[in-house]
Tab-separated table of N, CA and C in Angstrom:
chain	number	residue	atom	x	y	z
X	39	MET	N	0.900	-1.188	-0.038
X	39	MET	CA	0.067	0.010	-0.025
X	39	MET	C	0.888	1.196	0.097
X	40	SER	N	0.706	2.141	-0.860
X	40	SER	CA	1.472	3.298	-1.050
X	40	SER	C	0.966	4.396	-0.030
X	41	ALA	N	1.881	5.241	0.334
X	41	ALA	CA	1.484	6.413	1.235
X	41	ALA	C	0.821	7.505	0.411
X	42	ARG	N	-0.105	8.184	1.047
X	42	ARG	CA	-0.756	9.260	0.396
X	42	ARG	C	-0.444	10.557	1.005
X	43	GLU	N	0.010	11.447	0.371
X	43	GLU	CA	0.250	12.815	0.984
X	43	GLU	C	-0.795	13.875	0.533
X	44	ASN	N	-1.445	14.528	1.528
X	44	ASN	CA	-2.429	15.536	1.155
X	44	ASN	C	-1.733	16.951	1.439
X	45	LEU	N	-1.914	17.810	0.580
X	45	LEU	CA	-1.336	19.177	0.642
X	45	LEU	C	-2.376	20.264	0.327
X	46	ILE	N	-2.230	21.363	0.908
X	46	ILE	CA	-3.090	22.492	0.618
X	46	ILE	C	-2.345	23.698	0.739
X	47	GLY	N	-2.862	24.587	-0.107
X	47	GLY	CA	-2.095	25.935	-0.319
X	47	GLY	C	-3.284	26.957	-0.474
X	48	ILE	N	-3.116	28.052	0.213
X	48	ILE	CA	-4.228	29.231	0.032
X	48	ILE	C	-3.436	30.546	-0.119
X	49	ASP	N	-4.146	31.292	-0.929
X	49	ASP	CA	-3.632	32.661	-1.184
X	49	ASP	C	-4.806	33.679	-1.288
X	50	LEU	N	-4.737	34.643	-0.630
X	50	LEU	CA	-5.729	35.793	-0.712
X	50	LEU	C	-5.106	36.932	-1.018
X	51	GLN	N	-5.553	37.835	-1.984
X	51	GLN	CA	-4.971	38.970	-2.573
X	51	GLN	C	-6.040	40.082	-2.894
X	52	THR	N	-5.707	41.327	-2.493
X	52	THR	CA	-6.558	42.337	-3.018
X	52	THR	C	-6.367	42.743	-4.438
X	53	ILE	N	-7.473	43.141	-5.044
X	53	ILE	CA	-7.322	43.442	-6.545
X	53	ILE	C	-6.500	44.843	-6.843
X	54	GLU	N	-6.766	45.719	-5.921
X	54	GLU	CA	-6.376	47.080	-6.007
X	54	GLU	C	-4.685	47.194	-6.281
X	55	PRO	N	-3.903	46.535	-5.576
X	55	PRO	CA	-2.504	46.575	-5.854
X	55	PRO	C	-2.130	46.042	-7.276
X	56	ILE	N	-2.843	45.048	-7.581
X	56	ILE	CA	-2.506	44.488	-9.035
X	56	ILE	C	-2.947	45.535	-10.040
X	57	GLN	N	-4.061	46.179	-9.756
X	57	GLN	CA	-4.546	47.171	-10.692
X	57	GLN	C	-3.636	48.310	-10.890
X	58	LYS	N	-3.016	48.834	-9.734
X	58	LYS	CA	-1.977	49.900	-9.763
X	58	LYS	C	-0.669	49.425	-10.522
X	59	ILE	N	-0.308	48.204	-10.256
X	59	ILE	CA	0.786	47.760	-11.072
X	59	ILE	C	0.533	47.695	-12.563
X	60	TYR	N	-0.664	47.158	-12.896
X	60	TYR	CA	-1.070	46.901	-14.267
X	60	TYR	C	-1.143	48.357	-14.954
X	61	ASP	N	-1.741	49.396	-14.232
X	61	ASP	CA	-1.961	50.597	-14.800
X	61	ASP	C	-0.677	51.183	-15.076
X	62	LYS	N	0.442	51.054	-14.152
X	62	LYS	CA	1.690	51.618	-14.339
X	62	LYS	C	2.578	50.896	-15.506
X	63	TRP	N	2.585	49.537	-15.573
X	63	TRP	CA	3.405	48.718	-16.365
X	63	TRP	C	2.769	48.108	-17.626
X	64	GLY	N	1.505	47.988	-17.608
X	64	GLY	CA	0.712	47.328	-18.698
X	64	GLY	C	1.219	46.008	-19.154
X	65	ASP	N	1.433	45.868	-20.500
X	65	ASP	CA	1.878	44.669	-21.060
X	65	ASP	C	3.181	44.069	-20.487
X	66	LYS	N	4.134	44.926	-20.036
X	66	LYS	CA	5.279	44.461	-19.381
X	66	LYS	C	4.994	43.659	-18.145
X	67	PHE	N	4.083	44.053	-17.396
X	67	PHE	CA	3.662	43.338	-16.297
X	67	PHE	C	2.940	42.044	-16.573
X	68	VAL	N	2.082	42.108	-17.542
X	68	VAL	CA	1.321	41.051	-18.140
X	68	VAL	C	2.388	39.954	-18.545
X	69	ASN	N	3.291	40.347	-19.405
X	69	ASN	CA	4.191	39.366	-19.942
X	69	ASN	C	5.184	38.739	-18.880
X	70	LYS	N	5.267	39.415	-17.616
X	70	LYS	CA	6.172	38.902	-16.597
X	70	LYS	C	5.431	37.816	-15.766
X	71	ILE	N	4.166	37.977	-15.536
X	71	ILE	CA	3.456	36.963	-14.652
X	71	ILE	C	2.441	36.044	-15.350
X	72	LEU	N	2.075	36.314	-16.588
X	72	LEU	CA	1.331	35.387	-17.271
X	72	LEU	C	1.947	34.399	-18.182
X	73	THR	N	1.638	33.096	-18.306
X	73	THR	CA	2.228	32.220	-19.296
X	73	THR	C	1.337	32.345	-20.665
X	74	ASP	N	1.866	31.825	-21.712
X	74	ASP	CA	1.228	31.892	-22.969
X	74	ASP	C	-0.333	31.415	-22.781
X	75	ILE	N	-0.385	30.271	-22.091
X	75	ILE	CA	-1.803	29.740	-21.955
X	75	ILE	C	-2.638	30.757	-21.382
X	76	GLU	N	-2.162	31.320	-20.391
X	76	GLU	CA	-3.058	32.481	-19.748
X	76	GLU	C	-3.411	33.474	-20.465
X	77	LYS	N	-2.399	34.031	-21.290
X	77	LYS	CA	-2.586	35.157	-22.279
X	77	LYS	C	-3.605	34.816	-23.322
X	78	ARG	N	-3.653	33.532	-23.806
X	78	ARG	CA	-4.500	33.119	-24.762
X	78	ARG	C	-5.994	33.089	-24.256
X	79	ASN	N	-6.104	32.709	-22.936
X	79	ASN	CA	-7.386	32.661	-22.392
X	79	ASN	C	-7.850	33.931	-21.656
X	80	ALA	N	-7.087	35.017	-21.785
X	80	ALA	CA	-7.433	36.232	-21.056
X	80	ALA	C	-8.601	37.000	-21.658
X	81	PRO	N	-9.302	37.684	-20.878
X	81	PRO	CA	-10.405	38.549	-21.407
X	81	PRO	C	-9.824	39.749	-22.279
X	82	SER	N	-10.532	40.297	-23.133
X	82	SER	CA	-10.020	41.333	-23.914
X	82	SER	C	-11.122	42.480	-23.747
X	83	PRO	N	-10.780	43.637	-23.088
X	83	PRO	CA	-9.537	43.949	-22.776
X	83	PRO	C	-9.067	43.203	-21.314
X	84	MET	N	-7.680	43.193	-21.126
X	84	MET	CA	-7.146	42.546	-19.864
X	84	MET	C	-7.777	43.297	-18.739
X	85	THR	N	-8.029	42.535	-17.718
X	85	THR	CA	-8.578	43.022	-16.429
X	85	THR	C	-7.663	42.746	-15.180
X	86	ALA	N	-7.616	43.665	-14.202
X	86	ALA	CA	-6.768	43.362	-13.065
X	86	ALA	C	-7.414	42.116	-12.266
X	87	ARG	N	-8.629	41.945	-12.408
X	87	ARG	CA	-9.299	40.695	-11.766
X	87	ARG	C	-8.724	39.449	-12.222
X	88	TYR	N	-8.545	39.409	-13.665
X	88	TYR	CA	-8.045	38.031	-14.140
X	88	TYR	C	-6.547	37.928	-13.730
X	89	LEU	N	-5.808	39.060	-13.734
X	89	LEU	CA	-4.350	38.924	-13.338
X	89	LEU	C	-4.290	38.559	-11.955
X	90	THR	N	-5.047	39.093	-11.108
X	90	THR	CA	-5.133	38.611	-9.752
X	90	THR	C	-5.502	37.278	-9.504
X	91	LYS	N	-6.471	36.752	-10.243
X	91	LYS	CA	-6.826	35.302	-10.259
X	91	LYS	C	-5.686	34.434	-10.596
X	92	CYS	N	-5.073	34.798	-11.654
X	92	CYS	CA	-3.835	33.866	-12.115
X	92	CYS	C	-2.666	33.897	-11.076
X	93	TRP	N	-2.569	35.175	-10.532
X	93	TRP	CA	-1.320	35.231	-9.503
X	93	TRP	C	-1.867	34.325	-8.271
X	94	CYS	N	-3.106	34.373	-7.702
X	94	CYS	CA	-3.487	33.673	-6.596
X	94	CYS	C	-3.430	32.151	-6.882
X	95	VAL	N	-3.725	31.774	-8.041
X	95	VAL	CA	-3.757	30.212	-8.305
X	95	VAL	C	-2.366	29.740	-8.271
X	96	LYS	N	-1.377	30.599	-8.793
X	96	LYS	CA	0.025	30.222	-8.779
X	96	LYS	C	0.542	30.132	-7.368
X	97	GLU	N	0.205	31.101	-6.507
X	97	GLU	CA	0.671	31.421	-5.130
X	97	GLU	C	0.202	30.225	-4.353
X	98	ALA	N	-1.097	29.906	-4.567
X	98	ALA	CA	-1.785	28.743	-3.773
X	98	ALA	C	-1.121	27.390	-4.117
X	99	TYR	N	-0.843	27.088	-5.303
X	99	TYR	CA	-0.209	25.898	-5.903
X	99	TYR	C	1.245	25.738	-5.320
X	100	SER	N	1.984	27.007	-5.326
X	100	SER	CA	3.425	26.889	-4.839
X	100	SER	C	3.401	26.762	-3.351
X	101	LYS	N	2.395	27.283	-2.715
X	101	LYS	CA	2.534	27.044	-1.151
X	101	LYS	C	1.960	25.578	-0.833
X	102	ALA	N	1.132	24.868	-1.819
X	102	ALA	CA	0.729	23.541	-1.457
X	102	ALA	C	1.848	22.634	-1.701
X	103	ILE	N	2.706	22.833	-2.757
X	103	ILE	CA	3.795	21.930	-2.910
X	103	ILE	C	5.009	22.350	-2.025
X	104	ALA	N	5.053	23.547	-1.470
X	104	ALA	CA	6.005	23.934	-0.573
X	104	ALA	C	7.502	23.747	-0.900
X	105	SER	N	7.680	24.007	-2.124
X	105	SER	CA	9.069	23.848	-2.707
X	105	SER	C	9.557	25.101	-3.349
X	106	PRO	N	10.352	25.926	-2.702
X	106	PRO	CA	10.680	27.095	-3.397
X	106	PRO	C	11.805	26.846	-4.445
X	107	TYR	N	12.314	25.731	-4.455
X	107	TYR	CA	13.388	25.424	-5.368
X	107	TYR	C	12.868	24.663	-6.713
X	108	LEU	N	11.609	24.525	-6.764
X	108	LEU	CA	11.192	23.713	-7.970
X	108	LEU	C	10.709	24.805	-8.913
X	109	ARG	N	11.261	24.752	-10.126
X	109	ARG	CA	10.930	25.693	-11.198
X	109	ARG	C	9.705	25.162	-11.771
X	110	LEU	N	8.706	25.911	-11.819
X	110	LEU	CA	7.360	25.594	-12.327
X	110	LEU	C	6.986	26.563	-13.345
X	111	ASP	N	6.129	26.201	-14.343
X	111	ASP	CA	5.477	26.948	-15.157
X	111	ASP	C	3.846	26.573	-14.916
X	112	VAL	N	3.255	27.441	-14.179
X	112	VAL	CA	1.869	27.190	-13.715
X	112	VAL	C	0.921	28.098	-14.442
X	113	SER	N	0.033	27.500	-15.140
X	113	SER	CA	-1.038	28.287	-15.795
X	113	SER	C	-2.375	27.944	-15.276
X	114	TYR	N	-3.184	29.023	-15.155
X	114	TYR	CA	-4.602	28.926	-14.750
X	114	TYR	C	-5.526	29.262	-15.895
X	115	MET	N	-6.557	28.483	-15.981
X	115	MET	CA	-7.579	28.798	-16.985
X	115	MET	C	-8.930	28.075	-16.586
X	116	HIS	N	-9.986	28.361	-17.241
X	116	HIS	CA	-11.115	27.832	-17.052
X	116	HIS	C	-11.338	26.596	-18.031
X	117	HIS	N	-12.045	25.486	-17.557
X	117	HIS	CA	-12.362	24.368	-18.519
X	117	HIS	C	-13.907	24.192	-18.280
X	118	THR	N	-14.483	24.015	-19.337
X	118	THR	CA	-15.937	23.848	-19.521
X	118	THR	C	-16.225	22.340	-19.791
X	119	ARG	N	-17.024	21.877	-18.868
X	119	ARG	CA	-17.458	20.440	-19.040
X	119	ARG	C	-18.965	20.408	-18.743
X	120	ARG	N	-19.628	19.976	-19.704
X	120	ARG	CA	-21.225	19.967	-19.599
X	120	ARG	C	-21.746	21.194	-19.198
X	121	GLY	N	-21.366	22.298	-19.751
X	121	GLY	CA	-21.809	23.690	-19.447
X	121	GLY	C	-21.406	24.225	-18.128
X	122	VAL	N	-20.628	23.531	-17.443
X	122	VAL	CA	-20.051	24.015	-16.103
X	122	VAL	C	-18.547	24.486	-16.227
X	123	ARG	N	-18.337	25.676	-15.923
X	123	ARG	CA	-16.993	26.044	-15.897
X	123	ARG	C	-16.253	25.969	-14.524
X	124	PHE	N	-15.075	25.419	-14.618
X	124	PHE	CA	-14.313	25.188	-13.287
X	124	PHE	C	-12.863	25.590	-13.505
X	125	PRO	N	-12.090	26.068	-12.624
X	125	PRO	CA	-10.780	26.423	-12.729
X	125	PRO	C	-9.875	25.196	-12.676
X	126	VAL	N	-8.856	25.178	-13.648
X	126	VAL	CA	-7.863	24.016	-13.751
X	126	VAL	C	-6.504	24.755	-13.758
X	127	ILE	N	-5.519	23.866	-13.500
X	127	ILE	CA	-4.129	24.311	-13.620
X	127	ILE	C	-3.298	23.460	-14.496
X	128	HIS	N	-2.390	24.018	-15.150
X	128	HIS	CA	-1.394	23.273	-15.831
X	128	HIS	C	-0.154	23.514	-15.371
X	129	ALA	N	0.687	22.572	-14.877
X	129	ALA	CA	2.023	22.719	-14.219
X	129	ALA	C	2.987	21.839	-14.952
X	130	SER	N	4.163	22.431	-15.279
X	130	SER	CA	5.289	21.675	-15.763
X	130	SER	C	6.484	21.929	-15.021
X	131	ALA	N	7.072	20.961	-14.626
X	131	ALA	CA	8.314	21.087	-13.663
X	131	ALA	C	9.607	20.851	-14.594
X	132	SER	N	10.702	21.355	-13.987
X	132	SER	CA	11.931	21.203	-14.590
X	132	SER	C	12.331	19.686	-14.726
X	133	LYS	N	13.306	19.440	-15.544
X	133	LYS	CA	13.632	17.992	-15.831
X	133	LYS	C	14.161	17.259	-14.545
X	134	ASP	N	14.798	18.032	-13.615
X	134	ASP	CA	15.356	17.359	-12.573
X	134	ASP	C	14.403	17.102	-11.384
X	135	HIS	N	13.173	17.376	-11.580
X	135	HIS	CA	12.128	17.063	-10.603
X	135	HIS	C	11.563	15.636	-10.754
X	136	LYS	N	11.427	14.974	-9.765
X	136	LYS	CA	10.929	13.601	-9.767
X	136	LYS	C	9.325	13.731	-9.859
X	137	SER	N	8.960	13.057	-10.902
X	137	SER	CA	7.380	13.195	-11.131
X	137	SER	C	6.683	12.313	-10.058
X	138	LEU	N	5.724	12.904	-9.596
X	138	LEU	CA	4.845	12.201	-8.579
X	138	LEU	C	3.402	12.419	-9.190
X	139	ARG	N	2.611	11.421	-9.066
X	139	ARG	CA	1.200	11.490	-9.552
X	139	ARG	C	0.539	12.554	-8.562
X	140	GLN	N	-0.104	13.542	-9.185
X	140	GLN	CA	-0.701	14.445	-8.545
X	140	GLN	C	-2.152	14.698	-8.901
X	141	ASP	N	-3.132	14.753	-7.957
X	141	ASP	CA	-4.474	15.174	-8.380
X	141	ASP	C	-4.683	16.509	-7.599
X	142	VAL	N	-5.117	17.492	-8.525
X	142	VAL	CA	-5.315	18.806	-8.096
X	142	VAL	C	-6.746	19.394	-8.171
X	143	ARG	N	-7.083	19.920	-7.008
X	143	ARG	CA	-8.376	20.574	-7.150
X	143	ARG	C	-8.164	22.096	-6.638
X	144	ILE	N	-8.798	23.026	-7.453
X	144	ILE	CA	-8.596	24.545	-7.353
X	144	ILE	C	-9.944	24.974	-6.888
X	145	SER	N	-10.101	25.810	-5.945
X	145	SER	CA	-11.285	26.617	-5.628
X	145	SER	C	-10.917	28.025	-5.663
X	146	LEU	N	-11.593	28.849	-6.480
X	146	LEU	CA	-11.302	30.158	-6.803
X	146	LEU	C	-12.539	31.016	-6.651
X	147	SER	N	-12.463	32.034	-5.698
X	147	SER	CA	-13.591	32.861	-5.497
X	147	SER	C	-13.074	34.477	-5.533
X	148	ASP	N	-14.025	35.230	-5.813
X	148	ASP	CA	-13.668	36.678	-5.937
X	148	ASP	C	-14.784	37.482	-5.461
X	149	THR	N	-14.465	38.679	-4.922
X	149	THR	CA	-15.495	39.793	-4.547
X	149	THR	C	-15.154	40.893	-5.401
X	150	VAL	N	-15.607	42.091	-4.970
X	150	VAL	CA	-15.240	43.312	-5.588
X	150	VAL	C	-13.760	43.716	-5.353
X	151	GLU	N	-13.308	43.401	-4.118
X	151	GLU	CA	-12.020	43.661	-3.595
X	151	GLU	C	-10.921	42.629	-3.622
X	152	TYR	N	-11.460	41.357	-3.438
X	152	TYR	CA	-10.499	40.291	-3.162
X	152	TYR	C	-10.609	39.090	-4.121
X	153	VAL	N	-9.484	38.371	-4.143
X	153	VAL	CA	-9.540	37.109	-4.807
X	153	VAL	C	-8.904	36.038	-3.819
X	154	VAL	N	-9.461	34.895	-3.719
X	154	VAL	CA	-8.987	33.798	-2.872
X	154	VAL	C	-8.798	32.635	-3.767
X	155	ALA	N	-7.716	31.854	-3.638
X	155	ALA	CA	-7.555	30.575	-4.345
X	155	ALA	C	-7.103	29.580	-3.251
X	156	ILE	N	-7.757	28.348	-3.429
X	156	ILE	CA	-7.322	27.330	-2.539
X	156	ILE	C	-7.056	26.076	-3.452
X	157	CYS	N	-5.830	25.567	-3.234
X	157	CYS	CA	-5.312	24.472	-3.947
X	157	CYS	C	-5.136	23.287	-3.068
X	158	TYR	N	-5.822	22.185	-3.455
X	158	TYR	CA	-5.651	20.990	-2.762
X	158	TYR	C	-5.113	19.883	-3.664
X	159	LEU	N	-4.010	19.253	-3.093
X	159	LEU	CA	-3.437	18.219	-3.983
X	159	LEU	C	-3.249	17.000	-3.039
X	160	TRP	N	-3.316	15.891	-3.736
X	160	TRP	CA	-2.956	14.611	-3.079
X	160	TRP	C	-2.048	13.773	-4.079
X	161	ARG	N	-1.055	13.279	-3.479
X	161	ARG	CA	0.066	12.499	-4.297
X	161	ARG	C	0.032	11.010	-3.732
X	162	THR	N	0.157	10.206	-4.714
X	162	THR	CA	0.261	8.769	-4.366
X	162	THR	C	1.595	8.207	-4.891
């Protein structure tokens, strides 16, 4: 019987600071924090809410795996199945990372001021 490891990461961010950074730096900021997948799935025009959601998902995932040394390319997007949209992530690790089977669930909520992301992983 294999051991099962449960991991959780949470991130809460106000939208206002992201809006201020986006207003100042525009596409330079977008290109720094978003992956190509996220840019393709972004609303037009770009919104600080979307940028904050992407940021929170990445932060929650990074906290869940608790590895500051692991180089990750984490993308957030919505997937639609049977008319229901739910957040999903795509993560690719560097070659030197040992692959473990990971099941990931993301919960993403937002208000006028805040975005919260909760990432739950279990590894077998």
